[in-house]
Coordinates of C-alpha atoms in Angstrom, one line a residue:
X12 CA 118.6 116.4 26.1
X13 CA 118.0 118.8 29.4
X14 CA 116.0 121.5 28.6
X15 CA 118.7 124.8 28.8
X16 CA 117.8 127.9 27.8
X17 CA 119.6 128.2 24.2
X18 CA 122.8 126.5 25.8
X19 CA 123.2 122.5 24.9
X20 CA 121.7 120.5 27.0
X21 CA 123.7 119.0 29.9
X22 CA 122.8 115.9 32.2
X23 CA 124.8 114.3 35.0
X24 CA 125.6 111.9 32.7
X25 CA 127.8 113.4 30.5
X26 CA 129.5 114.7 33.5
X27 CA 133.7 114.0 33.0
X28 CA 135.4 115.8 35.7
X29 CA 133.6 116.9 39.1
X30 CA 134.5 118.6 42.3
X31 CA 133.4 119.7 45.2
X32 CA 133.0 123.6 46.3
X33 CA 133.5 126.3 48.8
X34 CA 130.6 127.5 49.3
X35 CA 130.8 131.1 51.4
X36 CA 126.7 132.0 53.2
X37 CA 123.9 129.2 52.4
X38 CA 122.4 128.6 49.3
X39 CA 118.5 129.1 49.2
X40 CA 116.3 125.6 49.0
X41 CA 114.9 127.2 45.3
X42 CA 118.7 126.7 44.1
X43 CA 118.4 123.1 43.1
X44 CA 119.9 122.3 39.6
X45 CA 122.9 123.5 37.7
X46 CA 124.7 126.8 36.6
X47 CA 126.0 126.0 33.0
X48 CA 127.6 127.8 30.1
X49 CA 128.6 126.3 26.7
X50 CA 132.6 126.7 25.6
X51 CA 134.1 125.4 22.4
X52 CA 135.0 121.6 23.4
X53 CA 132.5 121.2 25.9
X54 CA 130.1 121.8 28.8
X55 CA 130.9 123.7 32.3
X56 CA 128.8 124.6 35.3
X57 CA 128.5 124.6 38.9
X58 CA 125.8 122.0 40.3
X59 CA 124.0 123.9 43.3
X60 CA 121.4 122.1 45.8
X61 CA 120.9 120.8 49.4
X62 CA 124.4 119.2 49.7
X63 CA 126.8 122.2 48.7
X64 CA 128.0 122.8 45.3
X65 CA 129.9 120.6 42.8
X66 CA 131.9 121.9 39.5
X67 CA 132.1 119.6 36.5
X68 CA 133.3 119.5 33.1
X69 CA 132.1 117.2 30.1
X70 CA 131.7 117.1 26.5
X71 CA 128.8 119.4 24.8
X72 CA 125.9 116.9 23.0
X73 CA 125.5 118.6 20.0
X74 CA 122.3 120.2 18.8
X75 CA 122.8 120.1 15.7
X76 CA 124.7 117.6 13.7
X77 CA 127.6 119.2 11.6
X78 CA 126.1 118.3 8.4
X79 CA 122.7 120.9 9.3
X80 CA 125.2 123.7 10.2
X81 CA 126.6 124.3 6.4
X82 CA 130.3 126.4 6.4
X83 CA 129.7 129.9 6.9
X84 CA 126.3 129.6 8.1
X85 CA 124.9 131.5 11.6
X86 CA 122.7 130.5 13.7
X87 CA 120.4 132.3 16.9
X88 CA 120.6 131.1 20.0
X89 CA 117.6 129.0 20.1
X90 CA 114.6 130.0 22.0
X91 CA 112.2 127.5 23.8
X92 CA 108.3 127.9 23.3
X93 CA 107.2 125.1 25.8
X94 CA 107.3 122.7 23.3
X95 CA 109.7 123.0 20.9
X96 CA 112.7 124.8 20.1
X97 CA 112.8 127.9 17.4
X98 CA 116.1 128.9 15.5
X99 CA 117.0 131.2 12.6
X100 CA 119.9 130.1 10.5
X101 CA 121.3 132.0 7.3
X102 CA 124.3 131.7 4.7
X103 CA 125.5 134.6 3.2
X104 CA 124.3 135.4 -0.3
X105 CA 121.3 132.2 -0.5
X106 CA 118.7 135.2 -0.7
X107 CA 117.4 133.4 2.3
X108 CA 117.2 132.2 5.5
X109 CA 115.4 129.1 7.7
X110 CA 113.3 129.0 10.2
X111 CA 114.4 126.3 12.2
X112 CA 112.2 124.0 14.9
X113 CA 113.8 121.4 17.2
X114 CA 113.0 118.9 19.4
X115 CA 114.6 118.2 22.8
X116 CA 117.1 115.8 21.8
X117 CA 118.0 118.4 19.0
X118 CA 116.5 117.0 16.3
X119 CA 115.2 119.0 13.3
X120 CA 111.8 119.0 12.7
X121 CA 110.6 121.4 10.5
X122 CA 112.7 123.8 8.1
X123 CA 111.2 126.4 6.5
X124 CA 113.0 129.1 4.3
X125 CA 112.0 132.7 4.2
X126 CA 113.7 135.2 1.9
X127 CA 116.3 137.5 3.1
X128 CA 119.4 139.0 0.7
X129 CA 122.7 139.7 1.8
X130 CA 124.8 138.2 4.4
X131 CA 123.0 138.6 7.7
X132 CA 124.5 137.3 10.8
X133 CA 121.8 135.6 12.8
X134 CA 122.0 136.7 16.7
X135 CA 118.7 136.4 17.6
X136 CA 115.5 134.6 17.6
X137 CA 112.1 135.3 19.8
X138 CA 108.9 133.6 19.7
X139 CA 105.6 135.1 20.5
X140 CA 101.4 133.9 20.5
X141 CA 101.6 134.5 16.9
X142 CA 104.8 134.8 15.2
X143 CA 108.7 134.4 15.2
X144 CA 110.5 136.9 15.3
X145 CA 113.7 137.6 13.2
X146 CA 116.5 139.9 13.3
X147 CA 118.2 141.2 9.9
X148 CA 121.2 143.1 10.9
X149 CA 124.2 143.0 9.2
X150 CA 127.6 143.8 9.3
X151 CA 130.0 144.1 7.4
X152 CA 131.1 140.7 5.7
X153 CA 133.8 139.7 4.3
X154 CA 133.8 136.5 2.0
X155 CA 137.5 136.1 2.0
X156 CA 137.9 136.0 5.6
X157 CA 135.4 133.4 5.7
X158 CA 137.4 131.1 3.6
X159 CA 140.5 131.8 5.2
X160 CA 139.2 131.7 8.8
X161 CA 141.8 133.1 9.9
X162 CA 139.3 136.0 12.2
X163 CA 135.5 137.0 12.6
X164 CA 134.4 137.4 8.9
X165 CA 131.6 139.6 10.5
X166 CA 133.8 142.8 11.2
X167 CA 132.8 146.9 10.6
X168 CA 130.0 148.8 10.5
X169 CA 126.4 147.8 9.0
X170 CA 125.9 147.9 6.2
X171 CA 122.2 149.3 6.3
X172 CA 119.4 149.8 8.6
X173 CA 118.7 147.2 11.1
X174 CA 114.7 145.4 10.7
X175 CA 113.0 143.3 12.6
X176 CA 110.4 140.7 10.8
X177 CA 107.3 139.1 12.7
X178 CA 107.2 135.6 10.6
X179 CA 104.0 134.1 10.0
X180 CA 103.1 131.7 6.8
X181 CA 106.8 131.5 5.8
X182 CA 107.2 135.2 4.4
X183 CA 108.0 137.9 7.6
X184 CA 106.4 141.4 7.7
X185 CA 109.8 143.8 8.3
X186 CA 109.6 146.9 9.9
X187 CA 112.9 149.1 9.8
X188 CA 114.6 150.1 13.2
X189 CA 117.5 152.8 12.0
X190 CA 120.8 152.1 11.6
X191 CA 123.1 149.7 14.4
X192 CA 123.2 146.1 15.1
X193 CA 121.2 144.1 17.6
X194 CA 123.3 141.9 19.7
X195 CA 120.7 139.7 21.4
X196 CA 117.4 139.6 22.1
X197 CA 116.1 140.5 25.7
X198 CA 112.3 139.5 25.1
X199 CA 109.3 140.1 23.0
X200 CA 105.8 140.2 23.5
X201 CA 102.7 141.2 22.0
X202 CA 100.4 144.3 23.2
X203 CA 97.1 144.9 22.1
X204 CA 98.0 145.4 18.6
X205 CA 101.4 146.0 18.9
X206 CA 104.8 143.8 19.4
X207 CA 106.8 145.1 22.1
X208 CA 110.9 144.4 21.5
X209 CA 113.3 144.9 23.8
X210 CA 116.9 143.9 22.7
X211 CA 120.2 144.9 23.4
X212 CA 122.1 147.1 20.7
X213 CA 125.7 147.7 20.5
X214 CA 127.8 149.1 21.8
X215 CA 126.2 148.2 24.7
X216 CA 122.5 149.8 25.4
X217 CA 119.1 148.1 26.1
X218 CA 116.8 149.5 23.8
X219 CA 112.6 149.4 23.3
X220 CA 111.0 149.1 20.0
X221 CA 107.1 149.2 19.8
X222 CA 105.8 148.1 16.6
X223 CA 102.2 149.1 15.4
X224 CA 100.8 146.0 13.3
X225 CA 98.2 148.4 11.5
X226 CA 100.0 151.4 11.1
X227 CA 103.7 149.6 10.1
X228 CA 104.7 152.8 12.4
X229 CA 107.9 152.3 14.9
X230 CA 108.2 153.9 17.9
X231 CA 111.6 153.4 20.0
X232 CA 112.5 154.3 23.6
X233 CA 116.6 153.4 24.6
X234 CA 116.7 152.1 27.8
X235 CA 119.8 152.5 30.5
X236 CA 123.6 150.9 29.1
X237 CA 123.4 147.0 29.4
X238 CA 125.4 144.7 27.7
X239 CA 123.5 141.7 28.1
X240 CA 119.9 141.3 29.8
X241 CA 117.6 138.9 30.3
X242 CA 113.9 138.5 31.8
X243 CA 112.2 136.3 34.7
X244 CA 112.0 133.2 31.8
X245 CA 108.6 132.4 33.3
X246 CA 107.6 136.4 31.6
X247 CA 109.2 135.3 28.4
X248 CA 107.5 136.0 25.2
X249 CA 104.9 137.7 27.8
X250 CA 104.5 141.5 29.1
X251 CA 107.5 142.1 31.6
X252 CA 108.6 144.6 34.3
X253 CA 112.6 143.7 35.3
X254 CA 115.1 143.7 33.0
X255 CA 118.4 142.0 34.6
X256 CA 122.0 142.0 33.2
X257 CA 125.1 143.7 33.2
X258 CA 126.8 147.0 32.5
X259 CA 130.8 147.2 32.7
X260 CA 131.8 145.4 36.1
X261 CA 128.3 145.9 37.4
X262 CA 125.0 143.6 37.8
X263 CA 122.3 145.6 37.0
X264 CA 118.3 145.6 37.5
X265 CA 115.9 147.2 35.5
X266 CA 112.7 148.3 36.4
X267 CA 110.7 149.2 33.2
X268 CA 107.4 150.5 34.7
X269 CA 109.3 152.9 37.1
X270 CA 112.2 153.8 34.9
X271 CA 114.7 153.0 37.8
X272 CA 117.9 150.6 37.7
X273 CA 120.1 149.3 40.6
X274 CA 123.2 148.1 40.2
X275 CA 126.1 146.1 41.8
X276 CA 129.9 146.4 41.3
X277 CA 131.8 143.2 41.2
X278 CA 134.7 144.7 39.9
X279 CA 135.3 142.6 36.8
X280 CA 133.0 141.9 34.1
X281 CA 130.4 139.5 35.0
X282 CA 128.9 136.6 32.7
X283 CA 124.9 137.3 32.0
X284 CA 123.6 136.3 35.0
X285 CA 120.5 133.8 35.3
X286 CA 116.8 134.7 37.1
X287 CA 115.9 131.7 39.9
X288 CA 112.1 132.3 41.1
X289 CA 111.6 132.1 44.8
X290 CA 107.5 132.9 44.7
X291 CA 104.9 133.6 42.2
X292 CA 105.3 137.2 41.6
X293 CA 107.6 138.5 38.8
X294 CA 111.4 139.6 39.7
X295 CA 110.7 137.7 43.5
X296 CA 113.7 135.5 43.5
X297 CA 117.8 135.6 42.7
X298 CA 120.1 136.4 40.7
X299 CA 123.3 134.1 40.1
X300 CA 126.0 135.2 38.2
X301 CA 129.5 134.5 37.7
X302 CA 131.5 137.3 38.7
X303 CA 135.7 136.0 37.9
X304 CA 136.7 132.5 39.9
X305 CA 133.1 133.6 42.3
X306 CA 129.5 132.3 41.5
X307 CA 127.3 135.3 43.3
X308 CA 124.0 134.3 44.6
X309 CA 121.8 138.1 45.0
X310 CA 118.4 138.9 46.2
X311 CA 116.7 139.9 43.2
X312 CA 115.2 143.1 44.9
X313 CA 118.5 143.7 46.8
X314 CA 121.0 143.8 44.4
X315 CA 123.2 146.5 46.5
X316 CA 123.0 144.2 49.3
X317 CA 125.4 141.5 50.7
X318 CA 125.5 137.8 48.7
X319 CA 122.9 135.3 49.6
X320 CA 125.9 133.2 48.9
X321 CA 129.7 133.0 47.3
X322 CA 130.7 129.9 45.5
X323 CA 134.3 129.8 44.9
X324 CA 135.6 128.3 41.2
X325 CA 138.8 126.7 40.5
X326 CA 139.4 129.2 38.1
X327 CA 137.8 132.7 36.4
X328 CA 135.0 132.1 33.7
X329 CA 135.7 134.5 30.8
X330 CA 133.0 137.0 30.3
X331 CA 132.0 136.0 26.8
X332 CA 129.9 133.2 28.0
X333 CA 126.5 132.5 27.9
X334 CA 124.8 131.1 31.0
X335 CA 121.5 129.0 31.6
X336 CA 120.2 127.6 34.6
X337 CA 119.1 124.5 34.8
X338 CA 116.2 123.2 37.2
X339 CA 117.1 120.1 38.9
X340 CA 114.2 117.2 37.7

């Protein structure tokens, strides 16, 4: 399976229906791979590189078999350490959860439990030097609407204070971060004695929490209004500067160290766009997102300015997916 970042993996292969582009500008040389997001039958994406651009269509390889994904159970989006694969999975009312490792081809290797009550739904998974880190922050749940399935069984407000645990030796250290729900996980990194973790929160707002590994002290610092975010990948699980996602119908860009944010209006909500590096230097590259029926291509540190590039799609992407980009081998 191709490496994507927490979407299945997707080679040309698999590919069922393809066709070819209108591309709008020209597409830079490091834009060599695919575009791809995960839906419920299958795998989409735009393939970008030298010869134009190409949209396809074709079935999603799972990554994990049915019979390792019990009813009711939720699982992270998986996170890539640069060898294998970490997940967190849980079922409500076990008293635990797993710690899940994969391989490339999406084979379990390793999992571990570690104890956790209640019915958390698992968003989020992050991987530093030294630990996993975990998310419990729940929701409201509702067992009958899980049996009936007839609508999210996760609905309401929490139903206590969200916590973060830094897993190491199968039992996590938990430190409490006040009451909301953490919708995904930006990045994480550790800082001289401290683990830095920036996530987003709902509604809708990019928010810091530094936690002090010999005090058990929390310190938090909210960040601008973003409803997804991510980090220049090759900064992940590392210190980073540039925070990019979105907010409403805008792209935004955040710079950490300076306390500033750019943003773009595309005028419809945008799927979370995807860092391509152009050089060595953190936040020097693009950003590709899908904006409606349009695949933008931005200068990272011109956001504001003109596309790089416009890709025109058969049709609109919905907002609610999750995109990865693929380097081309």
């Amino acid at each position: 399976m191709e490496r994507v970042d927490g979407v299945v993996g997707v080679v040309a292969s698999v590919r069922e229906v393809a066709e070819a582009l209108v591309v709008r500008g020209a597409l830079p040389a490091e834009l060599d791979g695919a575009l791809v997001w995960s839906g419920k039958f299958g795998v989409s994406g735009v393939c970008l590189g030298p010869d134009g651009a190409e949209w396809y269509r074709g079935p999603r390889p799972a990554a994990l078999a049915p019979a390792d994904r019990p009813a009711g159970a939720t699982m992270a989006r998986p996170v890539f350490d640069g060898e294998v694969w970490h997940t967190a999975m849980s079922h409500p009312d076990l008293g635990y959860a797993e710690h899940v490792t994969l391989g490339d081809d999406g084979e379990v290797l390793r999992a571990e439990p570690f104890p956790l009550d209640g019915a958390p739904r698992m968003r989020a998974v992050g991987v530093t030097d030294r630990f996993v880190v975990v998310f419990d922050s729940a929701p409201y749940y509702s067992r009958a609407a899980d049996l009936v399935g007839l609508r999210d069984p996760y609905s309401g407000p929490a139903t206590g204070p969200a916590r973060v645990g830094l897993l190491a030796y199968g039992r996590p250290d938990w430190f409490e971060l006040g009451d909301g729900e953490v919708l995904s996980l930006v990045n994480v990194y550790e800082d001289l004695g401290r683990v830095v973790v920036d996530a987003i929160w709902a509604p809708g707002v990019l928010r810091r929490h530094v936690l002090d590994l010999a005090t058990g002290g929390v310190r938090r610092v909210d960040l601008p209004a973003m409803d997804v975010g991510t980090v220049d990948e090759r900064f992940a699980g590392r210190h980073h500067r540039f925070v990019f996602g979105t907010a409403g119908t805008a792209i935004v860009r955040h710079d950490v160290a300076l306390g500033c944010t750019w943003r773009r209006e595309v005028g419809v909500t945008p799927v979370q766009p995807v860092f391509v590096p152009r050089g060595d230097a953190e936040g020097d590259g693009w950003v590709v997102a899908v904006a409606g029926d349009e695949v933008l291509v931005l200068d990272a540190a011109d956001l504001a300015g003109p596309p790089v590039a416009v890709v025109r799609l058969p049709f609109a992407v919905a907002a609610s997916r999750q995109a990865a980009w693929v380097p081309r081998r």
